[in-house]
Amino acid sequence: MAQDTSPAANANNPKLVLSGVYKSFGNNHVLRGVDISINKGKSLVVIGGSGTGKSVMIKCVLGLLSPDKGSIRVDGEETTQLSGKERDALMRKFGMLFQGGALFDSLTIWENVAFGLVQGKAMDRRQAKEIAIEKLRSVGLPERVANLFPAELSGGMQKRVGLARAVATNPEIIFFDEPTTGLDPIMADVINDLIIEASKKLGATTLSITHDMASARKIADDIAMIYKGEIIWQGKAADIDHSGNEYVEQFIRGSAEGPIRMEV
Amino acid sequence: MSVIDDKEQQAQGAFSPVGAFLDLLEKTGGAIMVFLSAVGRLATFAGRGIYHCFTPPFYPRLLLRQLIDIGYYSLPVVGMTTLFTGMVLALQSYTGFSRFSAEGAVATVVVLSMTRELAPVLAGLMVAGRIGASIAAELGTMRVTEQIDALTTLSTNPYKYLVAPRILAGTIMLPLLVLIGDVIGVFGGYLVGVYKLGFGPQNYLHKTWEYLTSEDVVSGLWKAAAFGFIVTLLGCYHGYNSKRGAQGVGAATTNAVVSASIIILICNYLLTQLFFAGK
């Protein structure tokens, strides 16, 4: 399954493209023409403050929300009008790590990890359990946690289980929603390493949203900044410190002084 | 004081009957629109829920779990409710009928009241409190913790996985609960009739059977199926559409129980009229 992820091969091979995506809730215009393109096998991190539209953008791609206007293409195929079985088939290409883990309380850890295999791919439960335990090992969790319930694990362990679940079906595209929020710096770095390892191993295309700059620098090939529902800057992760964009500079400085004014 | 007086005068000066009437019409229209859109959303939700009950993939394991949760675990609550209702019904009707020497009708009143009205309605209300609240709280928590979104990202339709098994289980199990409730309620009346009011056991049972028709029991079971559907549908609807946070889940739970209880009572009247009007 080796993939040619060289820049030459990927230059005109976007895996996921959002063009002019708008989404409003009443008078609250959350997305105002978002344009993003991610090449196959690349990792894009979208940074931005709270309430700038990061989560809504991801939910539009996943079909959890319908954009008011614009185009979302996966492998060149328009997805905004998909529903039912076509949507389910598309979702098999995706994996998602939710901010709070979003583990199913009523299921054991292995059932959570194997959920996409058993329900989405109709795999035999015994075989799915073996894969789930293997995925748990790959995120540094021992086999004994497999039969526990999510409430019995710490926040960091839950995040790892969420990561194992996101990669269990070997998805082509993985979304990470605030993967390090609520974790201590060391655990956050462990999660960053696991994200890089899991993504590279699968050759997956990843889109992460975060306001943790340490995490963004570590896992990104490219970084984009979203502000008031628009992408105001996009470039290589290495260029983030000399972006020449005063909004980006203020954000990475974490300063209250600058063009971005917080409503308090 | 003078400023306030001025404002009042201005306000009074601006008053016009036509404006007030239009304002009233606008508010009434707004309220009707809100009501109709809520009914529309509920109807769409119900339609989707029913559609997914009958289209694959099916989740028999989840359905079995809901059948046990809604049916088996509600048995003590429904049993206690119908037992004491049957008992009190025998006592009350004896007191009333003895005033015109019609004590012999106690057994008939107990069995007809239980099968046609009290067992289905009381079981429906008790299950609304127990199951409707629990479904709304569970789905509401799943909504606010993004577990419902997670289902979609794992190629699983939340209507099929969460809503359909609950609606099916409620519609199947409530008639069974009510059938058992009928028997327990009649037994409650029997206990009071025989051991407290002095009826002969055989005479009481004979009177119980004498005027009972299959229609009395079957109409109660149809009602129960409708109430089971209403309770589980509203639990799912309010939980699924729960707003953010603990307050949102709390409100969803309350709304599920209150709306289900009211609709059960309204629906009970309509079904009774449908089954027995003109008979």
Coordinates of C-alpha atoms in Angstrom, one line a residue:
Chain A
M1 CA 0.0 0.0 0.0
A2 CA 3.0 2.3 -0.5
Q3 CA 1.8 5.6 -1.8
D4 CA 3.6 8.1 -3.8
T5 CA 3.4 11.2 -1.7
S6 CA 6.1 13.1 -3.3
P7 CA 5.4 16.8 -3.9
A8 CA 5.5 16.2 -7.7
A9 CA 2.8 13.5 -7.5
N10 CA 0.7 15.6 -5.1
A11 CA 1.0 19.0 -6.7
N12 CA -2.2 18.5 -8.8
N13 CA -3.7 15.8 -6.7
P14 CA -5.9 17.4 -4.0
K15 CA -7.6 14.9 -1.7
L16 CA -9.9 17.4 -0.2
V17 CA -11.0 20.8 -1.6
L18 CA -13.3 23.3 0.0
S19 CA -14.3 26.3 -2.3
G20 CA -16.3 29.2 -1.2
V21 CA -18.1 27.4 1.6
Y22 CA -20.6 29.6 3.4
K23 CA -22.7 28.6 6.5
S24 CA -24.9 30.8 8.6
F25 CA -27.1 30.3 11.6
G26 CA -29.8 33.0 11.4
N27 CA -27.9 36.3 11.4
N28 CA -24.7 34.6 12.6
H29 CA -22.5 34.2 9.5
V30 CA -20.0 31.6 10.7
L31 CA -18.3 30.6 7.4
R32 CA -17.9 33.3 4.8
G33 CA -16.3 31.7 1.8
V34 CA -13.8 29.2 3.2
D35 CA -11.2 28.0 0.6
I36 CA -8.9 25.1 1.5
S37 CA -7.1 22.5 -0.5
I38 CA -5.2 19.5 1.0
N39 CA -3.0 17.3 -1.1
K40 CA -3.0 13.5 -0.7
G41 CA -0.9 12.4 2.3
K42 CA -0.4 15.9 3.6
S43 CA -1.3 17.4 7.0
L44 CA -3.0 20.7 7.2
V45 CA -3.6 22.4 10.5
V46 CA -6.2 25.1 10.7
I47 CA -5.6 27.5 13.6
G48 CA -7.9 30.1 14.9
G49 CA -9.6 31.4 18.1
S50 CA -12.7 30.1 19.6
G51 CA -15.9 30.8 17.6
T52 CA -14.1 31.5 14.3
G53 CA -15.8 28.6 12.5
K54 CA -13.2 25.8 12.8
S55 CA -15.6 23.2 14.1
V56 CA -18.4 24.2 11.7
M57 CA -16.0 23.8 8.8
I58 CA -15.2 20.2 9.8
K59 CA -18.9 19.4 10.4
C60 CA -19.7 20.7 6.9
V61 CA -17.1 18.4 5.4
L62 CA -18.5 15.4 7.4
G63 CA -22.1 16.2 6.4
L64 CA -23.1 16.8 10.0
L65 CA -24.1 20.3 8.7
S66 CA -25.1 21.4 5.2
P67 CA -23.3 24.4 3.9
D68 CA -25.5 27.2 2.5
K69 CA -23.2 27.7 -0.5
G70 CA -20.0 26.4 -1.9
S71 CA -18.3 23.2 -2.9
I72 CA -16.7 20.4 -0.9
R73 CA -14.8 17.8 -3.1
V74 CA -13.3 14.6 -1.9
D75 CA -11.1 12.9 -4.6
G76 CA -12.5 15.3 -7.1
E77 CA -16.1 14.3 -6.3
E78 CA -18.7 16.8 -5.1
T79 CA -20.1 15.7 -1.7
T80 CA -22.4 18.5 -0.5
Q81 CA -25.5 16.8 -2.0
L82 CA -24.7 13.3 -0.8
S83 CA -27.1 11.5 1.6
G84 CA -28.1 8.0 2.7
K85 CA -25.9 5.2 1.5
E86 CA -23.7 7.4 -0.7
R87 CA -22.9 9.5 2.4
D88 CA -22.3 6.4 4.5
A89 CA -19.9 5.1 1.7
L90 CA -18.1 8.4 1.7
M91 CA -17.8 8.4 5.5
R92 CA -15.8 5.1 5.3
K93 CA -13.0 7.2 3.9
F94 CA -13.0 9.4 7.0
G95 CA -11.8 9.0 10.6
M96 CA -12.4 11.6 13.2
L97 CA -10.9 12.3 16.6
F98 CA -13.4 14.5 18.6
Q99 CA -12.4 17.1 21.0
G100 CA -13.9 15.4 24.0
G101 CA -13.3 11.9 22.7
A102 CA -17.0 11.2 22.1
L103 CA -16.6 7.6 23.2
F104 CA -19.8 5.7 23.5
D105 CA -20.4 5.4 27.3
S106 CA -22.5 2.2 27.0
L107 CA -19.8 0.3 25.1
T108 CA -16.5 -1.2 26.3
I109 CA -13.2 0.3 25.0
W110 CA -12.7 -2.4 22.4
E111 CA -16.2 -2.1 21.2
N112 CA -15.7 1.6 20.8
V113 CA -12.5 1.1 18.8
A114 CA -14.0 -1.7 16.7
F115 CA -17.3 0.2 16.1
G116 CA -16.5 1.4 12.6
L117 CA -15.3 -2.1 11.7
V118 CA -18.4 -4.0 13.1
Q119 CA -21.1 -1.5 12.1
G120 CA -19.6 0.3 9.1
K121 CA -17.8 -2.6 7.5
A122 CA -19.8 -5.5 8.9
M123 CA -16.7 -7.3 10.2
D124 CA -17.0 -10.3 12.5
R125 CA -16.8 -9.2 16.1
R126 CA -14.0 -11.6 17.1
Q127 CA -11.8 -10.4 14.2
A128 CA -12.7 -6.7 15.0
K129 CA -11.8 -7.2 18.6
E130 CA -8.3 -8.5 17.6
I131 CA -7.8 -5.4 15.4
A132 CA -9.1 -3.1 18.2
I133 CA -6.6 -4.5 20.7
E134 CA -3.8 -4.1 18.1
K135 CA -4.9 -0.5 17.5
L136 CA -5.0 0.1 21.3
R137 CA -1.4 -1.2 21.6
S138 CA -0.4 1.1 18.8
V139 CA -1.5 4.1 20.9
G140 CA 0.3 2.8 23.9
L141 CA -2.7 1.2 25.8
P142 CA -2.4 -2.3 27.2
E143 CA -4.8 -5.1 26.4
R144 CA -6.4 -5.0 29.8
V145 CA -8.2 -1.7 29.1
A146 CA -10.1 -3.4 26.3
N147 CA -12.9 -4.6 28.5
L148 CA -13.2 -1.4 30.6
F149 CA -15.7 1.3 30.0
P150 CA -14.8 4.9 28.9
A151 CA -15.7 6.4 32.3
E152 CA -13.0 4.2 34.0
L153 CA -10.2 5.8 32.0
S154 CA -8.4 9.2 32.5
G155 CA -8.8 12.0 30.0
G156 CA -5.5 11.3 28.3
M157 CA -6.3 7.6 27.9
Q158 CA -9.7 8.5 26.5
K159 CA -8.1 10.7 23.9
R160 CA -5.8 7.7 22.9
V161 CA -8.8 5.5 22.6
G162 CA -10.5 8.2 20.5
L163 CA -7.4 8.2 18.3
A164 CA -7.4 4.4 18.0
R165 CA -11.0 4.5 17.0
A166 CA -10.3 7.2 14.4
V167 CA -7.6 5.1 12.7
A168 CA -9.2 1.7 13.3
T169 CA -10.8 1.5 9.8
N170 CA -7.6 2.7 8.1
P171 CA -9.2 5.8 6.8
E172 CA -7.9 7.9 3.9
I173 CA -8.7 11.2 5.6
I174 CA -8.5 11.9 9.3
F175 CA -9.8 14.9 11.1
F176 CA -8.5 15.9 14.5
D177 CA -10.7 18.4 16.5
E178 CA -8.6 20.1 19.1
P179 CA -6.6 16.9 19.8
T180 CA -4.5 18.3 22.7
T181 CA -7.2 20.4 24.5
G182 CA -7.5 19.6 28.1
L183 CA -4.3 17.6 28.3
D184 CA -1.1 18.4 30.2
P185 CA 1.9 19.4 28.0
I186 CA 3.6 16.1 28.2
M187 CA 0.5 14.1 27.4
A188 CA -0.3 16.6 24.6
D189 CA 3.1 15.9 23.1
V190 CA 2.5 12.1 23.4
I191 CA -0.8 12.6 21.5
N192 CA 1.0 14.7 18.8
D193 CA 3.6 11.9 18.3
L194 CA 0.8 9.3 18.1
I195 CA -1.1 11.4 15.5
I196 CA 2.1 11.8 13.4
E197 CA 2.9 8.1 13.7
A198 CA -0.7 6.9 12.9
S199 CA -1.0 9.3 10.0
K200 CA 2.3 8.5 8.4
K201 CA 1.7 4.7 8.8
L202 CA -1.6 5.0 7.0
G203 CA -0.4 7.6 4.5
A204 CA -3.5 9.4 5.4
T205 CA -4.4 13.0 4.6
T206 CA -5.1 14.9 7.8
L207 CA -7.0 18.1 8.7
S208 CA -6.6 19.2 12.3
I209 CA -8.1 22.2 14.0
T210 CA -6.5 23.6 17.1
H211 CA -5.5 26.7 18.9
D212 CA -2.4 25.0 20.5
M213 CA 0.5 26.3 18.5
A214 CA 3.0 23.7 19.8
S215 CA 0.7 21.0 18.5
A216 CA 0.2 22.9 15.2
R217 CA 4.0 23.3 14.6
K218 CA 4.6 19.6 15.4
I219 CA 1.9 17.9 13.3
A220 CA 1.5 20.3 10.3
D221 CA 2.9 20.3 6.8
D222 CA 0.9 23.3 6.1
I223 CA -0.9 25.8 8.4
A224 CA -4.0 27.9 7.6
M225 CA -5.5 30.5 9.8
I226 CA -9.2 31.1 10.0
Y227 CA -10.6 34.3 11.3
K228 CA -14.3 35.4 11.2
G229 CA -15.2 32.5 8.9
E230 CA -12.5 33.1 6.3
I231 CA -9.1 31.7 5.7
I232 CA -6.8 34.7 6.0
W233 CA -3.5 33.0 5.6
Q234 CA -2.2 29.7 4.4
G235 CA 1.4 28.5 4.1
K236 CA 4.1 26.0 5.0
A237 CA 4.4 25.2 8.7
A238 CA 8.0 26.4 8.6
D239 CA 6.9 29.8 7.4
I240 CA 4.5 30.5 10.2
D241 CA 7.0 32.6 12.2
H242 CA 7.5 35.0 9.3
S243 CA 4.1 35.0 7.7
G244 CA 3.9 38.8 7.3
N245 CA 0.3 38.6 8.4
E246 CA -0.4 40.7 11.5
Y247 CA -3.4 38.5 12.5
V248 CA -1.2 35.3 12.4
E249 CA 1.6 37.1 14.2
Q250 CA -0.8 38.2 17.0
F251 CA -2.2 34.7 17.3
I252 CA 1.1 32.9 17.6
R253 CA 2.4 35.5 20.0
G254 CA -0.8 34.9 22.1
S255 CA -1.1 38.6 22.6
A256 CA -4.2 40.6 23.5
E257 CA -2.7 43.6 21.5
G258 CA -3.2 43.5 17.8
P259 CA -5.9 43.6 15.1
I260 CA -7.8 40.7 16.6
R261 CA -10.1 42.1 19.3
M262 CA -11.8 39.7 21.7
E263 CA -15.4 40.5 22.6
V264 CA -15.4 40.5 26.4
Chain B
M1 CA -41.9 61.9 38.4
S2 CA -42.5 64.4 35.7
V3 CA -40.3 62.5 33.3
I4 CA -42.2 59.3 33.9
D5 CA -45.5 61.1 33.5
D6 CA -44.3 62.4 30.1
K7 CA -43.3 59.0 29.0
E8 CA -46.6 57.6 30.0
Q9 CA -48.4 60.4 28.2
Q10 CA -46.3 59.7 25.1
A11 CA -47.1 56.1 25.3
Q12 CA -50.7 56.8 25.7
G13 CA -50.6 59.3 22.9
A14 CA -49.1 56.6 20.5
F15 CA -51.8 54.1 21.3
S16 CA -54.1 53.2 18.5
P17 CA -56.7 50.4 18.5
V18 CA -55.7 49.4 15.0
G19 CA -52.0 49.2 16.0
A20 CA -52.8 47.1 19.1
F21 CA -55.0 44.8 17.1
L22 CA -52.2 44.3 14.5
D23 CA -49.8 43.7 17.3
L24 CA -52.1 41.1 18.8
L25 CA -52.5 39.4 15.4
E26 CA -48.7 39.4 14.9
K27 CA -48.1 37.8 18.3
T28 CA -50.9 35.2 17.7
G29 CA -49.6 34.4 14.2
G30 CA -46.0 34.1 15.6
A31 CA -47.1 31.7 18.3
I32 CA -49.1 29.6 15.7
M33 CA -46.1 29.5 13.4
V34 CA -43.8 28.4 16.2
F35 CA -46.3 25.7 17.1
L36 CA -46.8 24.5 13.5
S37 CA -43.0 24.4 12.9
A38 CA -42.6 22.3 16.1
V39 CA -45.3 19.9 14.9
G40 CA -43.6 19.8 11.5
R41 CA -40.2 19.0 13.0
L42 CA -41.8 16.3 15.2
A43 CA -43.7 14.8 12.2
T44 CA -40.5 14.7 10.1
F45 CA -38.6 13.1 12.9
A46 CA -41.4 10.5 13.4
G47 CA -41.5 9.8 9.7
R48 CA -37.7 9.2 9.6
G49 CA -37.8 7.1 12.8
I50 CA -40.6 4.9 11.4
Y51 CA -38.9 4.6 8.0
H52 CA -35.7 3.4 9.6
C53 CA -37.6 0.8 11.7
F54 CA -38.3 -1.1 8.5
T55 CA -35.2 -0.6 6.4
P56 CA -31.9 -2.5 6.9
P57 CA -29.5 -2.6 8.5
F58 CA -31.3 -3.8 11.6
Y59 CA -29.8 -4.0 15.0
P60 CA -31.4 -7.0 16.8
R61 CA -28.9 -6.8 19.7
L62 CA -29.9 -3.2 20.4
L63 CA -33.6 -4.0 20.0
L64 CA -33.4 -6.8 22.5
R65 CA -31.7 -4.5 25.0
Q66 CA -34.4 -2.0 24.6
L67 CA -37.1 -4.6 24.8
I68 CA -35.7 -5.7 28.2
D69 CA -35.1 -2.1 29.4
I70 CA -38.6 -0.8 28.4
G71 CA -40.5 -4.0 29.0
Y72 CA -39.0 -6.2 31.7
Y73 CA -37.6 -3.4 33.9
S74 CA -40.9 -1.4 33.8
L75 CA -42.8 -4.4 35.1
P76 CA -42.5 -3.6 38.8
V77 CA -43.6 0.0 38.3
V78 CA -46.6 -0.9 36.1
G79 CA -47.5 -3.9 38.3
M80 CA -47.5 -1.8 41.5
T81 CA -49.5 1.0 39.8
T82 CA -52.2 -1.3 38.4
L83 CA -52.4 -3.5 41.6
F84 CA -53.2 -0.5 43.8
T85 CA -55.4 1.1 41.2
G86 CA -57.5 -2.1 41.0
M87 CA -57.7 -2.2 44.8
V88 CA -58.8 1.4 45.2
L89 CA -61.2 1.1 42.4
A90 CA -62.9 -1.8 44.1
L91 CA -63.2 0.1 47.3
Q92 CA -64.5 3.3 45.7
S93 CA -67.0 1.7 43.4
Y94 CA -68.3 -0.4 46.3
T95 CA -68.8 2.7 48.4
G96 CA -70.6 4.4 45.5
F97 CA -72.7 1.4 44.3
S98 CA -73.8 0.4 47.8
R99 CA -75.8 3.7 48.0
F100 CA -78.2 2.3 45.4
S101 CA -77.7 -1.4 46.2
A102 CA -75.7 -2.2 43.1
E103 CA -72.6 -3.7 44.8
G104 CA -72.7 -6.6 42.4
A105 CA -71.4 -4.4 39.7
V106 CA -68.0 -3.8 41.4
A107 CA -66.2 -6.6 39.6
T108 CA -67.5 -5.5 36.3
V109 CA -66.6 -1.9 36.9
V110 CA -63.1 -2.9 38.0
V111 CA -62.4 -5.1 34.9
L112 CA -63.9 -2.7 32.4
S113 CA -62.1 0.4 33.9
M114 CA -58.8 -1.4 34.1
T115 CA -58.8 -2.9 30.6
R116 CA -60.3 0.0 28.7
E117 CA -58.8 3.0 30.4
L118 CA -56.7 2.8 33.6
A119 CA -54.2 0.2 32.8
P120 CA -53.2 1.7 29.4
V121 CA -53.2 5.3 30.6
L122 CA -51.5 4.7 33.9
A123 CA -48.9 2.4 32.4
G124 CA -48.3 5.0 29.6
L125 CA -47.8 7.7 32.2
M126 CA -45.5 5.6 34.4
V127 CA -43.4 4.5 31.4
A128 CA -43.3 8.1 30.2
G129 CA -41.7 9.0 33.6
R130 CA -39.4 6.1 33.6
I131 CA -38.4 5.4 30.0
G132 CA -39.2 8.8 28.3
A133 CA -37.0 10.6 30.8
S134 CA -34.2 8.0 30.5
I135 CA -34.2 8.0 26.7
A136 CA -34.2 11.8 26.6
A137 CA -31.3 12.1 29.1
E138 CA -29.3 9.4 27.4
L139 CA -29.7 10.8 23.8
G140 CA -29.3 14.3 25.1
T141 CA -26.0 13.4 26.8
M142 CA -24.9 11.7 23.6
R143 CA -25.8 14.8 21.6
V144 CA -23.9 17.3 23.9
T145 CA -20.8 15.0 24.1
E146 CA -20.8 14.6 20.3
Q147 CA -21.5 10.9 20.4
I148 CA -24.3 11.2 17.9
D149 CA -22.0 13.0 15.5
A150 CA -19.4 10.3 16.1
L151 CA -22.0 7.7 15.0
T152 CA -22.4 9.5 11.7
T153 CA -18.6 9.7 11.2
L154 CA -18.5 5.9 11.8
S155 CA -20.9 5.3 8.9
T156 CA -23.8 4.5 11.2
N157 CA -27.2 6.2 10.9
P158 CA -28.2 7.5 14.3
Y159 CA -31.9 7.1 13.4
K160 CA -31.3 3.4 12.7
Y161 CA -29.0 2.9 15.7
L162 CA -30.6 5.0 18.4
V163 CA -34.2 5.9 17.4
A164 CA -35.6 2.9 15.6
P165 CA -34.8 0.2 18.3
R166 CA -36.4 2.4 21.0
I167 CA -39.5 3.2 19.1
L168 CA -40.0 -0.4 18.1
A169 CA -39.4 -1.6 21.6
G170 CA -41.8 0.9 23.1
T171 CA -44.6 0.1 20.6
I172 CA -44.1 -3.7 21.2
M173 CA -43.6 -3.8 24.9
L174 CA -46.3 -1.4 26.2
P175 CA -49.2 -3.6 25.1
L176 CA -47.5 -6.6 26.8
L177 CA -47.0 -4.5 30.0
V178 CA -50.7 -3.4 29.9
L179 CA -51.9 -7.0 29.4
I180 CA -50.0 -8.0 32.5
G181 CA -51.2 -4.8 34.2
D182 CA -54.8 -5.7 33.3
V183 CA -54.5 -9.1 35.1
I184 CA -52.7 -7.5 38.1
G185 CA -55.3 -4.7 38.4
V186 CA -58.2 -7.2 38.3
F187 CA -56.4 -9.3 40.8
G188 CA -56.1 -6.2 43.1
G189 CA -59.8 -5.7 42.8
Y190 CA -60.3 -9.4 43.6
L191 CA -58.2 -9.2 46.7
V192 CA -60.2 -6.2 48.1
G193 CA -63.5 -7.6 46.9
V194 CA -63.0 -11.1 48.4
Y195 CA -61.0 -10.4 51.5
K196 CA -62.3 -7.0 52.5
L197 CA -65.8 -6.5 51.0
G198 CA -66.9 -10.1 51.5
F199 CA -67.7 -11.2 47.9
G200 CA -67.5 -14.9 47.2
P201 CA -64.4 -15.7 45.1
Q202 CA -66.3 -17.6 42.4
N203 CA -69.0 -15.0 42.3
Y204 CA -66.4 -12.2 41.9
L205 CA -64.6 -14.0 39.1
H206 CA -67.9 -14.8 37.4
K207 CA -68.9 -11.1 37.5
T208 CA -65.5 -10.2 36.1
W209 CA -65.9 -12.4 33.1
E210 CA -69.6 -11.9 32.6
Y211 CA -69.6 -8.6 30.7
L212 CA -66.0 -8.5 29.5
T213 CA -65.6 -8.6 25.8
S214 CA -62.4 -9.1 23.7
E215 CA -63.0 -5.6 22.4
D216 CA -62.5 -4.1 25.8
V217 CA -59.1 -5.7 26.2
V218 CA -58.0 -5.3 22.6
S219 CA -58.9 -1.6 22.5
G220 CA -56.7 -1.1 25.6
L221 CA -53.8 -2.9 23.9
W222 CA -54.1 -0.6 20.8
K223 CA -54.0 2.4 23.1
A224 CA -51.0 0.9 24.8
A225 CA -49.2 0.5 21.5
A226 CA -49.9 4.1 20.6
F227 CA -48.8 5.3 24.0
G228 CA -45.6 3.3 23.8
F229 CA -44.9 4.9 20.4
I230 CA -45.6 8.4 21.8
V231 CA -43.4 8.0 24.9
T232 CA -40.4 6.6 23.0
L233 CA -40.8 9.0 20.1
L234 CA -40.9 12.1 22.3
G235 CA -38.0 10.8 24.4
C236 CA -35.9 10.3 21.3
Y237 CA -37.0 13.6 19.7
H238 CA -36.2 15.8 22.7
G239 CA -33.0 14.0 23.5
Y240 CA -31.8 14.0 19.9
N241 CA -32.5 17.7 19.6
S242 CA -31.1 18.6 23.0
K243 CA -29.4 21.9 23.3
R244 CA -25.8 22.3 24.7
G245 CA -24.9 21.7 28.3
A246 CA -26.4 20.2 31.4
Q247 CA -29.3 22.6 31.3
G248 CA -30.2 21.5 27.7
V249 CA -30.3 17.9 28.7
G250 CA -32.4 18.7 31.8
A251 CA -34.9 20.7 29.7
A252 CA -35.0 17.8 27.1
T253 CA -35.8 15.3 29.9
T254 CA -38.6 17.5 31.4
N255 CA -40.0 18.3 27.9
A256 CA -40.0 14.6 27.0
V257 CA -42.0 13.6 30.1
V258 CA -44.4 16.5 30.1
S259 CA -45.2 16.4 26.4
A260 CA -45.6 12.7 26.3
S261 CA -48.0 12.8 29.3
I262 CA -50.1 15.5 27.8
I263 CA -50.2 13.8 24.4
I264 CA -51.1 10.5 26.0
L265 CA -54.1 12.0 27.7
I266 CA -55.3 13.8 24.5
C267 CA -54.7 10.7 22.4
N268 CA -56.5 8.6 25.0
Y269 CA -59.7 10.6 24.5
L270 CA -59.4 10.5 20.7
L271 CA -58.8 6.8 20.6
T272 CA -61.7 6.2 23.1
Q273 CA -64.0 8.2 20.8
L274 CA -62.7 6.3 17.8
F275 CA -63.2 2.9 19.4
F276 CA -66.5 3.4 21.3
A277 CA -68.3 6.4 19.8
G278 CA -71.9 5.5 19.2
K279 CA -71.7 2.1 21.0

